[in-house]
Amino acid sequence: MELTHRPRRLRRTPAIRRLVRETVLTTNDLIYPLFVMEGEDQVVEVPSMPGSYRYTIDRLLKEVEEAYTLGISAIALFPVVPEAKKDNSGTESFNPDGLIQRTIRALKQNIPDVLVFSDVALDPYTTHGHDGVLSAEGEILNDETVEVLVKMAVSHAQAGADFVSPSDMMDGRVGAIREELDASGFDRVGILAYSAKYASAYYGPFRDALGSAPKWGDKKTYQMDCGNSREALKEVFLDIEEGADMVMVKPALAYLDIIHAVKMATDVPVVAYNVSGEYAMIKAADRLGWIDGKKVMLETLLSMKRAGADIILTYFAKEVAQILGKHPDF
Ligand code: PBG
């Protein structure tokens, strides 16, 4: 047979395939999300996220050190806030001696080279579990919430956060946070904006981990409708205009088209959040022996990079680093 085109020639051996691979996943691409709780010397597995844990600060330091040794140089922090500290407007969120603020200080004292991304949203701190201040009529108030978020972001910067990550989807919060950070002398602290964050059922296991599920209703008046893509670009452009250094698409797996669109339309780093439900699905099917979890994990994360993600937030970060190894600077 005389064939002009034989694309299989470039797939013939592992060496050729390595040479012509267009997208690679490296440990450098990863941010490792971690749950922190009050107490001492405790590690508790999240039931719906096997292999993911809530740590007390002392044990979290050990985990971050281990991850750093494997080549992970960025983490994202989420607090398990005791019920007694919660209220309607999440005032505990800007307590200078709050759990997150103490965690950031401890990290910066002990492992200063690891980048700390701190989440800025009220849901772990409110009695109702929503990401904002609730009115008597049951509405999530935008501008009142932004005021609290600004205080929270500044308190994280004071504690030593490298990036603050507003994940709340209130209008105008990126600009307000940027302005107040600058006015407080924190022009070096960056903003990773959760710009295109969808109202998603994939966040279930995360809400189990933090005990932060909304007590009633859903988050559809502030998080985006999963049928929309042009609206994602609108949100992304607004956040960049307001001063976001990086933008995020969340969730990742069911939103690869959005990641691609954002990558094409912008010139800032694009972050994908491989969320708790995406993690749980792979872990569950692996446990049942239905898929090869490690292979599916790598293929899934690589698909996010192929779609256009520069950075991936993933609970798999440590596992991936164990497989891919540490990467040299150049
Ligand atoms: C808080 C927040 C959520 C997640 C990250 N930050 C939950 C939510 O919006 O309800 C979800 C992360 C995950 O599922 O892994 N605003």
mmCIF file of C-alpha atoms and ligand atoms in Angstrom:
data_model
loop_
_atom_site.group_PDB
_atom_site.id
_atom_site.type_symbol
_atom_site.label_atom_id
_atom_site.label_comp_id
_atom_site.label_asym_id
_atom_site.label_seq_id
_atom_site.Cartn_x
_atom_site.Cartn_y
_atom_site.Cartn_z
ATOM 1 C CA MET A 1 0.000 0.000 0.000
ATOM 2 C CA GLU A 2 1.381 3.396 -0.965
ATOM 3 C CA LEU A 3 0.249 5.830 1.671
ATOM 4 C CA THR A 4 1.377 9.459 1.533
ATOM 5 C CA HIS A 5 0.550 10.158 5.133
ATOM 6 C CA ARG A 6 1.507 7.889 7.999
ATOM 7 C CA PRO A 7 0.881 9.818 11.237
ATOM 8 C CA ARG A 8 1.595 6.633 13.199
ATOM 9 C CA ARG A 9 5.323 7.106 12.378
ATOM 10 C CA LEU A 10 5.415 9.729 15.150
ATOM 11 C CA ARG A 11 3.883 7.302 17.646
ATOM 12 C CA ARG A 12 6.192 4.370 16.910
ATOM 13 C CA THR A 13 8.415 4.386 20.012
ATOM 14 C CA PRO A 14 8.307 5.922 23.500
ATOM 15 C CA ALA A 15 11.304 8.105 22.585
ATOM 16 C CA ILE A 16 9.535 9.581 19.559
ATOM 17 C CA ARG A 17 6.342 10.079 21.538
ATOM 18 C CA ARG A 18 8.223 11.920 24.277
ATOM 19 C CA LEU A 19 9.887 14.136 21.680
ATOM 20 C CA VAL A 20 6.692 15.159 19.927
ATOM 21 C CA ARG A 21 4.428 15.527 22.951
ATOM 22 C CA GLU A 22 2.836 18.982 22.810
ATOM 23 C CA THR A 23 1.795 19.429 26.434
ATOM 24 C CA VAL A 24 3.535 18.389 29.625
ATOM 25 C CA LEU A 25 2.486 18.267 33.239
ATOM 26 C CA THR A 26 5.164 19.200 35.762
ATOM 27 C CA THR A 27 5.345 19.583 39.521
ATOM 28 C CA ASN A 28 5.985 23.302 38.910
ATOM 29 C CA ASP A 29 2.412 23.692 37.663
ATOM 30 C CA LEU A 30 0.755 22.674 40.907
ATOM 31 C CA ILE A 31 -0.842 24.408 43.861
ATOM 32 C CA TYR A 32 -1.656 22.054 46.760
ATOM 33 C CA PRO A 33 -4.917 22.889 48.617
ATOM 34 C CA LEU A 34 -4.929 22.033 52.327
ATOM 35 C CA PHE A 35 -7.523 22.064 55.114
ATOM 36 C CA VAL A 36 -6.478 23.410 58.493
ATOM 37 C CA MET A 37 -8.278 22.968 61.828
ATOM 38 C CA GLU A 38 -7.860 24.001 65.467
ATOM 39 C CA GLY A 39 -6.028 21.755 67.919
ATOM 40 C CA GLU A 40 -2.703 20.033 68.235
ATOM 41 C CA ASP A 41 -1.060 17.024 66.669
ATOM 42 C CA GLN A 42 -4.096 15.841 64.756
ATOM 43 C CA VAL A 43 -4.728 14.670 61.206
ATOM 44 C CA VAL A 44 -8.228 13.608 60.191
ATOM 45 C CA GLU A 45 -9.045 12.151 56.795
ATOM 46 C CA VAL A 46 -11.959 13.700 54.895
ATOM 47 C CA PRO A 47 -14.346 10.737 54.371
ATOM 48 C CA SER A 48 -15.448 11.792 50.889
ATOM 49 C CA MET A 49 -11.863 12.642 49.848
ATOM 50 C CA PRO A 50 -9.661 9.599 50.615
ATOM 51 C CA GLY A 51 -6.020 10.656 50.874
ATOM 52 C CA SER A 52 -6.981 14.244 51.776
ATOM 53 C CA TYR A 53 -6.833 15.428 55.375
ATOM 54 C CA ARG A 54 -7.650 18.189 57.832
ATOM 55 C CA TYR A 55 -4.500 19.155 59.753
ATOM 56 C CA THR A 56 -3.830 21.063 62.936
ATOM 57 C CA ILE A 57 -1.257 23.804 62.317
ATOM 58 C CA ASP A 58 1.719 21.802 63.664
ATOM 59 C CA ARG A 59 0.916 18.829 61.437
ATOM 60 C CA LEU A 60 0.160 21.057 58.459
ATOM 61 C CA LEU A 61 3.698 22.438 58.684
ATOM 62 C CA LYS A 62 5.060 18.907 58.389
ATOM 63 C CA GLU A 63 2.841 18.167 55.405
ATOM 64 C CA VAL A 64 3.889 21.357 53.628
ATOM 65 C CA GLU A 65 7.559 20.625 54.328
ATOM 66 C CA GLU A 66 7.132 17.164 52.834
ATOM 67 C CA ALA A 67 5.373 18.586 49.780
ATOM 68 C CA TYR A 68 8.101 21.211 49.381
ATOM 69 C CA THR A 69 10.767 18.516 49.458
ATOM 70 C CA LEU A 70 8.902 16.823 46.609
ATOM 71 C CA GLY A 71 9.022 20.059 44.596
ATOM 72 C CA ILE A 72 5.669 21.687 45.365
ATOM 73 C CA SER A 73 6.204 25.357 46.067
ATOM 74 C CA ALA A 74 2.658 26.682 46.385
ATOM 75 C CA ILE A 75 -0.245 25.842 48.685
ATOM 76 C CA ALA A 76 -3.807 27.094 49.138
ATOM 77 C CA LEU A 77 -5.370 27.211 52.594
ATOM 78 C CA PHE A 78 -8.939 26.534 53.741
ATOM 79 C CA PRO A 79 -10.056 26.714 57.392
ATOM 80 C CA VAL A 80 -12.354 24.463 59.392
ATOM 81 C CA VAL A 81 -13.989 27.110 61.572
ATOM 82 C CA PRO A 82 -15.584 26.021 64.886
ATOM 83 C CA GLU A 83 -19.379 26.601 64.905
ATOM 84 C CA ALA A 84 -19.066 28.878 67.963
ATOM 85 C CA LYS A 85 -16.980 31.353 65.923
ATOM 86 C CA LYS A 86 -19.490 31.647 63.071
ATOM 87 C CA ASP A 87 -21.994 34.483 62.670
ATOM 88 C CA ASN A 88 -24.215 36.070 60.005
ATOM 89 C CA SER A 89 -21.493 38.200 58.450
ATOM 90 C CA GLY A 90 -18.372 36.100 59.044
ATOM 91 C CA THR A 91 -16.564 38.560 61.327
ATOM 92 C CA GLU A 92 -14.138 35.868 62.492
ATOM 93 C CA SER A 93 -12.672 35.955 58.962
ATOM 94 C CA PHE A 94 -10.647 39.092 59.690
ATOM 95 C CA ASN A 95 -9.600 38.257 63.254
ATOM 96 C CA PRO A 96 -5.815 38.882 63.265
ATOM 97 C CA ASP A 97 -5.467 35.842 65.530
ATOM 98 C CA GLY A 98 -7.895 33.672 63.586
ATOM 99 C CA LEU A 99 -6.988 30.160 62.479
ATOM 100 C CA ILE A 100 -5.919 31.134 58.958
ATOM 101 C CA GLN A 101 -3.921 34.152 60.087
ATOM 102 C CA ARG A 102 -2.033 32.000 62.638
ATOM 103 C CA THR A 103 -1.468 29.316 60.018
ATOM 104 C CA ILE A 104 -0.022 31.779 57.512
ATOM 105 C CA ARG A 105 2.315 33.236 60.141
ATOM 106 C CA ALA A 106 3.520 29.774 61.157
ATOM 107 C CA LEU A 107 4.129 28.813 57.529
ATOM 108 C CA LYS A 108 6.049 31.983 56.795
ATOM 109 C CA GLN A 109 8.193 31.542 59.918
ATOM 110 C CA ASN A 110 9.048 27.947 59.166
ATOM 111 C CA ILE A 111 8.938 27.464 55.376
ATOM 112 C CA PRO A 112 9.125 30.994 53.941
ATOM 113 C CA ASP A 113 9.840 29.887 50.364
ATOM 114 C CA VAL A 114 6.502 28.142 49.938
ATOM 115 C CA LEU A 115 3.947 30.464 48.355
ATOM 116 C CA VAL A 116 0.765 30.853 50.366
ATOM 117 C CA PHE A 117 -2.528 31.463 48.552
ATOM 118 C CA SER A 118 -5.252 32.286 51.057
ATOM 119 C CA ASP A 119 -8.906 31.893 50.195
ATOM 120 C CA VAL A 120 -11.042 35.001 50.630
ATOM 121 C CA ALA A 121 -14.722 34.091 51.040
ATOM 122 C CA LEU A 122 -17.114 34.022 53.956
ATOM 123 C CA ASP A 123 -18.703 30.572 53.682
ATOM 124 C CA PRO A 124 -16.464 28.829 56.243
ATOM 125 C CA TYR A 125 -17.278 31.663 58.692
ATOM 126 C CA THR A 126 -21.041 32.193 58.345
ATOM 127 C CA THR A 127 -23.714 30.330 60.327
ATOM 128 C CA HIS A 128 -25.775 29.959 57.126
ATOM 129 C CA GLY A 129 -22.879 28.717 54.971
ATOM 130 C CA HIS A 130 -23.246 31.327 52.242
ATOM 131 C CA ASP A 131 -20.357 33.361 50.866
ATOM 132 C CA GLY A 132 -21.792 36.674 51.971
ATOM 133 C CA VAL A 133 -23.715 38.757 54.453
ATOM 134 C CA LEU A 134 -27.354 37.709 54.603
ATOM 135 C CA SER A 135 -30.208 40.250 54.737
ATOM 136 C CA ALA A 136 -33.387 39.761 56.758
ATOM 137 C CA GLU A 137 -35.131 39.015 53.452
ATOM 138 C CA GLY A 138 -32.703 36.173 52.731
ATOM 139 C CA GLU A 139 -30.612 37.978 50.118
ATOM 140 C CA ILE A 140 -26.801 37.808 49.928
ATOM 141 C CA LEU A 141 -25.790 41.468 50.129
ATOM 142 C CA ASN A 142 -23.049 42.381 47.676
ATOM 143 C CA ASP A 143 -21.461 45.617 48.869
ATOM 144 C CA GLU A 144 -21.711 44.779 52.570
ATOM 145 C CA THR A 145 -19.958 41.492 51.821
ATOM 146 C CA VAL A 146 -17.184 43.188 49.856
ATOM 147 C CA GLU A 147 -16.419 45.353 52.908
ATOM 148 C CA VAL A 148 -15.820 42.227 54.994
ATOM 149 C CA LEU A 149 -13.785 40.560 52.226
ATOM 150 C CA VAL A 150 -11.484 43.586 52.037
ATOM 151 C CA LYS A 151 -10.764 43.375 55.783
ATOM 152 C CA MET A 152 -10.175 39.649 55.460
ATOM 153 C CA ALA A 153 -7.750 40.075 52.557
ATOM 154 C CA VAL A 154 -5.746 42.734 54.403
ATOM 155 C CA SER A 155 -5.530 40.521 57.509
ATOM 156 C CA HIS A 156 -4.156 37.695 55.349
ATOM 157 C CA ALA A 157 -1.590 40.055 53.815
ATOM 158 C CA GLN A 158 -0.588 41.236 57.299
ATOM 159 C CA ALA A 159 -0.052 37.614 58.310
ATOM 160 C CA GLY A 160 2.210 37.091 55.281
ATOM 161 C CA ALA A 161 0.087 35.662 52.446
ATOM 162 C CA ASP A 162 1.722 35.915 49.015
ATOM 163 C CA PHE A 163 -1.577 35.846 47.131
ATOM 164 C CA VAL A 164 -5.134 36.339 48.271
ATOM 165 C CA SER A 165 -7.770 34.389 46.353
ATOM 166 C CA PRO A 166 -11.290 35.802 46.395
ATOM 167 C CA SER A 167 -13.588 32.811 45.760
ATOM 168 C CA ASP A 168 -16.896 34.443 46.610
ATOM 169 C CA MET A 169 -18.115 35.861 43.245
ATOM 170 C CA MET A 170 -19.343 39.198 44.654
ATOM 171 C CA ASP A 171 -19.248 42.057 42.150
ATOM 172 C CA GLY A 172 -16.364 44.495 42.471
ATOM 173 C CA ARG A 173 -14.425 42.622 45.134
ATOM 174 C CA VAL A 174 -11.164 42.365 43.210
ATOM 175 C CA GLY A 175 -10.928 46.132 42.698
ATOM 176 C CA ALA A 176 -11.857 46.872 46.309
ATOM 177 C CA ILE A 177 -9.300 44.373 47.630
ATOM 178 C CA ARG A 178 -6.556 45.698 45.311
ATOM 179 C CA GLU A 179 -7.199 49.262 46.400
ATOM 180 C CA GLU A 180 -7.074 48.496 50.110
ATOM 181 C CA LEU A 181 -4.028 46.216 49.821
ATOM 182 C CA ASP A 182 -2.164 49.024 48.037
ATOM 183 C CA ALA A 183 -3.323 51.628 50.549
ATOM 184 C CA SER A 184 -2.087 49.389 53.390
ATOM 185 C CA GLY A 185 1.391 48.945 51.891
ATOM 186 C CA PHE A 186 0.804 45.493 50.401
ATOM 187 C CA ASP A 187 1.341 46.274 46.725
ATOM 188 C CA ARG A 188 3.479 43.136 46.471
ATOM 189 C CA VAL A 189 0.662 40.843 47.535
ATOM 190 C CA GLY A 190 -1.037 39.370 44.460
ATOM 191 C CA ILE A 191 -4.621 38.487 43.655
ATOM 192 C CA LEU A 192 -5.653 35.155 42.199
ATOM 193 C CA ALA A 193 -9.284 35.811 41.291
ATOM 194 C CA TYR A 194 -11.775 32.977 41.142
ATOM 195 C CA SER A 195 -13.222 34.713 38.094
ATOM 196 C CA ALA A 196 -15.319 32.080 36.366
ATOM 197 C CA LYS A 197 -16.643 30.136 39.317
ATOM 198 C CA TYR A 198 -19.722 28.092 38.570
ATOM 199 C CA ALA A 199 -22.548 27.056 40.907
ATOM 200 C CA SER A 200 -21.457 23.437 40.862
ATOM 201 C CA ALA A 201 -22.418 20.148 42.484
ATOM 202 C CA TYR A 202 -18.746 19.174 42.247
ATOM 203 C CA TYR A 203 -17.994 21.116 45.460
ATOM 204 C CA GLY A 204 -19.819 18.589 47.697
ATOM 205 C CA PRO A 205 -16.821 16.866 49.295
ATOM 206 C CA PHE A 206 -15.116 20.230 50.007
ATOM 207 C CA ARG A 207 -18.186 21.386 51.910
ATOM 208 C CA ASP A 208 -18.050 18.119 53.897
ATOM 209 C CA ALA A 209 -14.407 18.803 54.683
ATOM 210 C CA LEU A 210 -15.099 22.261 56.078
ATOM 211 C CA GLY A 211 -18.642 21.748 57.350
ATOM 212 C CA SER A 212 -19.547 24.738 55.175
ATOM 213 C CA ALA A 213 -22.515 23.524 53.124
ATOM 214 C CA PRO A 214 -25.228 26.209 52.830
ATOM 215 C CA LYS A 215 -27.948 25.609 55.444
ATOM 216 C CA TRP A 216 -30.628 26.485 52.877
ATOM 217 C CA GLY A 217 -30.870 27.248 49.195
ATOM 218 C CA ASP A 218 -27.989 27.269 46.746
ATOM 219 C CA LYS A 219 -25.328 29.698 45.524
ATOM 220 C CA LYS A 220 -26.911 30.475 42.159
ATOM 221 C CA THR A 221 -27.443 34.190 42.812
ATOM 222 C CA TYR A 222 -23.679 34.732 42.943
ATOM 223 C CA GLN A 223 -21.885 31.734 41.371
ATOM 224 C CA MET A 224 -22.281 31.325 37.606
ATOM 225 C CA ASP A 225 -24.834 29.276 35.690
ATOM 226 C CA CYS A 226 -23.215 26.180 34.214
ATOM 227 C CA GLY A 227 -24.795 26.823 30.818
ATOM 228 C CA ASN A 228 -22.852 30.034 30.234
ATOM 229 C CA SER A 229 -19.501 30.626 28.580
ATOM 230 C CA ARG A 230 -19.506 34.217 27.272
ATOM 231 C CA GLU A 231 -20.394 35.360 30.767
ATOM 232 C CA ALA A 232 -17.173 33.702 31.963
ATOM 233 C CA LEU A 233 -15.178 36.017 29.704
ATOM 234 C CA LYS A 234 -17.072 39.013 31.027
ATOM 235 C CA GLU A 235 -16.197 38.042 34.615
ATOM 236 C CA VAL A 236 -12.570 37.388 33.661
ATOM 237 C CA PHE A 237 -12.173 40.744 31.889
ATOM 238 C CA LEU A 238 -13.728 42.617 34.816
ATOM 239 C CA ASP A 239 -11.367 40.941 37.289
ATOM 240 C CA ILE A 240 -8.304 41.692 35.146
ATOM 241 C CA GLU A 241 -9.419 45.291 34.769
ATOM 242 C CA GLU A 242 -9.864 45.498 38.550
ATOM 243 C CA GLY A 243 -6.332 44.215 39.131
ATOM 244 C CA ALA A 244 -6.328 40.411 39.195
ATOM 245 C CA ASP A 245 -2.834 38.977 38.588
ATOM 246 C CA MET A 246 -4.142 35.525 37.741
ATOM 247 C CA VAL A 247 -7.617 34.288 36.888
ATOM 248 C CA MET A 248 -9.250 30.988 37.700
ATOM 249 C CA VAL A 249 -11.797 28.713 36.093
ATOM 250 C CA LYS A 250 -13.593 26.442 38.540
ATOM 251 C CA PRO A 251 -14.441 23.566 38.370
ATOM 252 C CA ALA A 252 -11.986 22.343 35.752
ATOM 253 C CA LEU A 253 -12.923 18.989 34.237
ATOM 254 C CA ALA A 254 -16.449 19.816 33.108
ATOM 255 C CA TYR A 255 -15.287 23.305 32.043
ATOM 256 C CA LEU A 256 -12.303 22.634 29.766
ATOM 257 C CA ASP A 257 -13.965 24.713 27.050
ATOM 258 C CA ILE A 258 -14.026 27.684 29.425
ATOM 259 C CA ILE A 259 -10.353 27.206 30.322
ATOM 260 C CA HIS A 260 -9.528 27.227 26.614
ATOM 261 C CA ALA A 261 -11.626 30.318 25.902
ATOM 262 C CA VAL A 262 -10.060 32.222 28.796
ATOM 263 C CA LYS A 263 -6.552 31.227 27.710
ATOM 264 C CA MET A 264 -7.193 32.472 24.162
ATOM 265 C CA ALA A 265 -8.743 35.757 25.287
ATOM 266 C CA THR A 266 -6.293 36.886 27.993
ATOM 267 C CA ASP A 267 -2.609 37.425 28.697
ATOM 268 C CA VAL A 268 -2.532 36.522 32.398
ATOM 269 C CA PRO A 269 -1.800 33.100 33.910
ATOM 270 C CA VAL A 270 -4.879 30.881 33.798
ATOM 271 C CA VAL A 271 -5.508 28.673 36.816
ATOM 272 C CA ALA A 272 -7.747 25.602 36.795
ATOM 273 C CA TYR A 273 -9.254 24.261 40.026
ATOM 274 C CA ASN A 274 -9.487 20.471 39.897
ATOM 275 C CA VAL A 275 -12.151 20.515 42.626
ATOM 276 C CA SER A 276 -13.084 18.104 45.394
ATOM 277 C CA GLY A 277 -15.803 16.258 43.447
ATOM 278 C CA GLU A 278 -13.447 15.638 40.529
ATOM 279 C CA TYR A 279 -10.914 14.233 42.993
ATOM 280 C CA ALA A 280 -13.522 12.095 44.778
ATOM 281 C CA MET A 281 -14.808 10.523 41.540
ATOM 282 C CA ILE A 282 -11.357 9.281 40.561
ATOM 283 C CA LYS A 283 -10.589 8.031 44.068
ATOM 284 C CA ALA A 284 -13.928 6.221 44.327
ATOM 285 C CA ALA A 285 -13.688 4.483 40.960
ATOM 286 C CA ASP A 286 -10.081 3.535 41.717
ATOM 287 C CA ARG A 287 -11.094 2.003 45.043
ATOM 288 C CA LEU A 288 -13.772 -0.044 43.334
ATOM 289 C CA GLY A 289 -11.144 -1.296 40.925
ATOM 290 C CA TRP A 290 -13.033 0.188 37.986
ATOM 291 C CA ILE A 291 -10.281 2.486 36.707
ATOM 292 C CA ASP A 292 -6.540 2.877 37.164
ATOM 293 C CA GLY A 293 -6.708 5.926 39.428
ATOM 294 C CA LYS A 294 -3.119 7.094 38.933
ATOM 295 C CA LYS A 295 -3.329 6.991 35.146
ATOM 296 C CA VAL A 296 -6.714 8.688 35.081
ATOM 297 C CA MET A 297 -5.381 11.346 37.465
ATOM 298 C CA LEU A 298 -2.432 12.180 35.197
ATOM 299 C CA GLU A 299 -4.543 12.120 32.037
ATOM 300 C CA THR A 300 -7.145 14.383 33.632
ATOM 301 C CA LEU A 301 -4.618 16.944 34.853
ATOM 302 C CA LEU A 302 -2.809 16.917 31.516
ATOM 303 C CA SER A 303 -6.120 17.610 29.770
ATOM 304 C CA MET A 304 -6.435 20.776 31.840
ATOM 305 C CA LYS A 305 -3.011 21.944 30.709
ATOM 306 C CA ARG A 306 -3.839 21.046 27.108
ATOM 307 C CA ALA A 307 -7.018 23.110 27.382
ATOM 308 C CA GLY A 308 -4.884 26.098 28.395
ATOM 309 C CA ALA A 309 -4.325 26.022 32.151
ATOM 310 C CA ASP A 310 -0.932 27.324 33.237
ATOM 311 C CA ILE A 311 -1.464 26.316 36.843
ATOM 312 C CA ILE A 312 -3.621 23.614 38.469
ATOM 313 C CA LEU A 313 -4.944 23.623 42.004
ATOM 314 C CA THR A 314 -5.341 19.978 42.883
ATOM 315 C CA TYR A 315 -5.690 17.707 45.908
ATOM 316 C CA PHE A 316 -3.597 15.263 43.858
ATOM 317 C CA ALA A 317 -0.570 17.607 43.972
ATOM 318 C CA LYS A 318 1.545 15.495 46.299
ATOM 319 C CA GLU A 319 0.731 12.248 44.513
ATOM 320 C CA VAL A 320 1.627 13.834 41.188
ATOM 321 C CA ALA A 321 4.904 15.192 42.561
ATOM 322 C CA GLN A 322 5.757 11.719 43.829
ATOM 323 C CA ILE A 323 5.359 10.388 40.299
ATOM 324 C CA LEU A 324 6.803 13.251 38.247
ATOM 325 C CA GLY A 325 9.588 14.243 40.614
ATOM 326 C CA LYS A 326 11.160 17.576 41.342
ATOM 327 C CA HIS A 327 11.905 19.900 38.486
ATOM 328 C CA PRO A 328 15.049 21.925 38.021
ATOM 329 C CA ASP A 329 14.779 25.671 37.652
ATOM 330 C CA PHE A 330 15.534 25.814 33.965
HETATM 331 C C1 PBG B 1 -15.509 28.809 49.063
HETATM 332 C C2 PBG B 1 -14.933 27.740 48.232
HETATM 333 C C3 PBG B 1 -15.536 26.563 47.747
HETATM 334 C C4 PBG B 1 -14.532 25.830 47.115
HETATM 335 C C5 PBG B 1 -13.362 26.584 47.198
HETATM 336 N N1 PBG B 1 -13.631 27.774 47.877
HETATM 337 C C6 PBG B 1 -16.898 26.028 47.936
HETATM 338 C C7 PBG B 1 -18.064 26.766 47.468
HETATM 339 O O1 PBG B 1 -17.988 27.768 46.746
HETATM 340 O O2 PBG B 1 -19.151 26.351 47.843
HETATM 341 C C8 PBG B 1 -14.690 24.477 46.501
HETATM 342 C C9 PBG B 1 -13.427 23.714 46.261
HETATM 343 C C10 PBG B 1 -13.601 22.267 45.972
HETATM 344 O O3 PBG B 1 -14.716 21.738 45.778
HETATM 345 O O4 PBG B 1 -12.572 21.593 45.934
HETATM 346 N N2 PBG B 1 -16.102 29.874 48.468
#
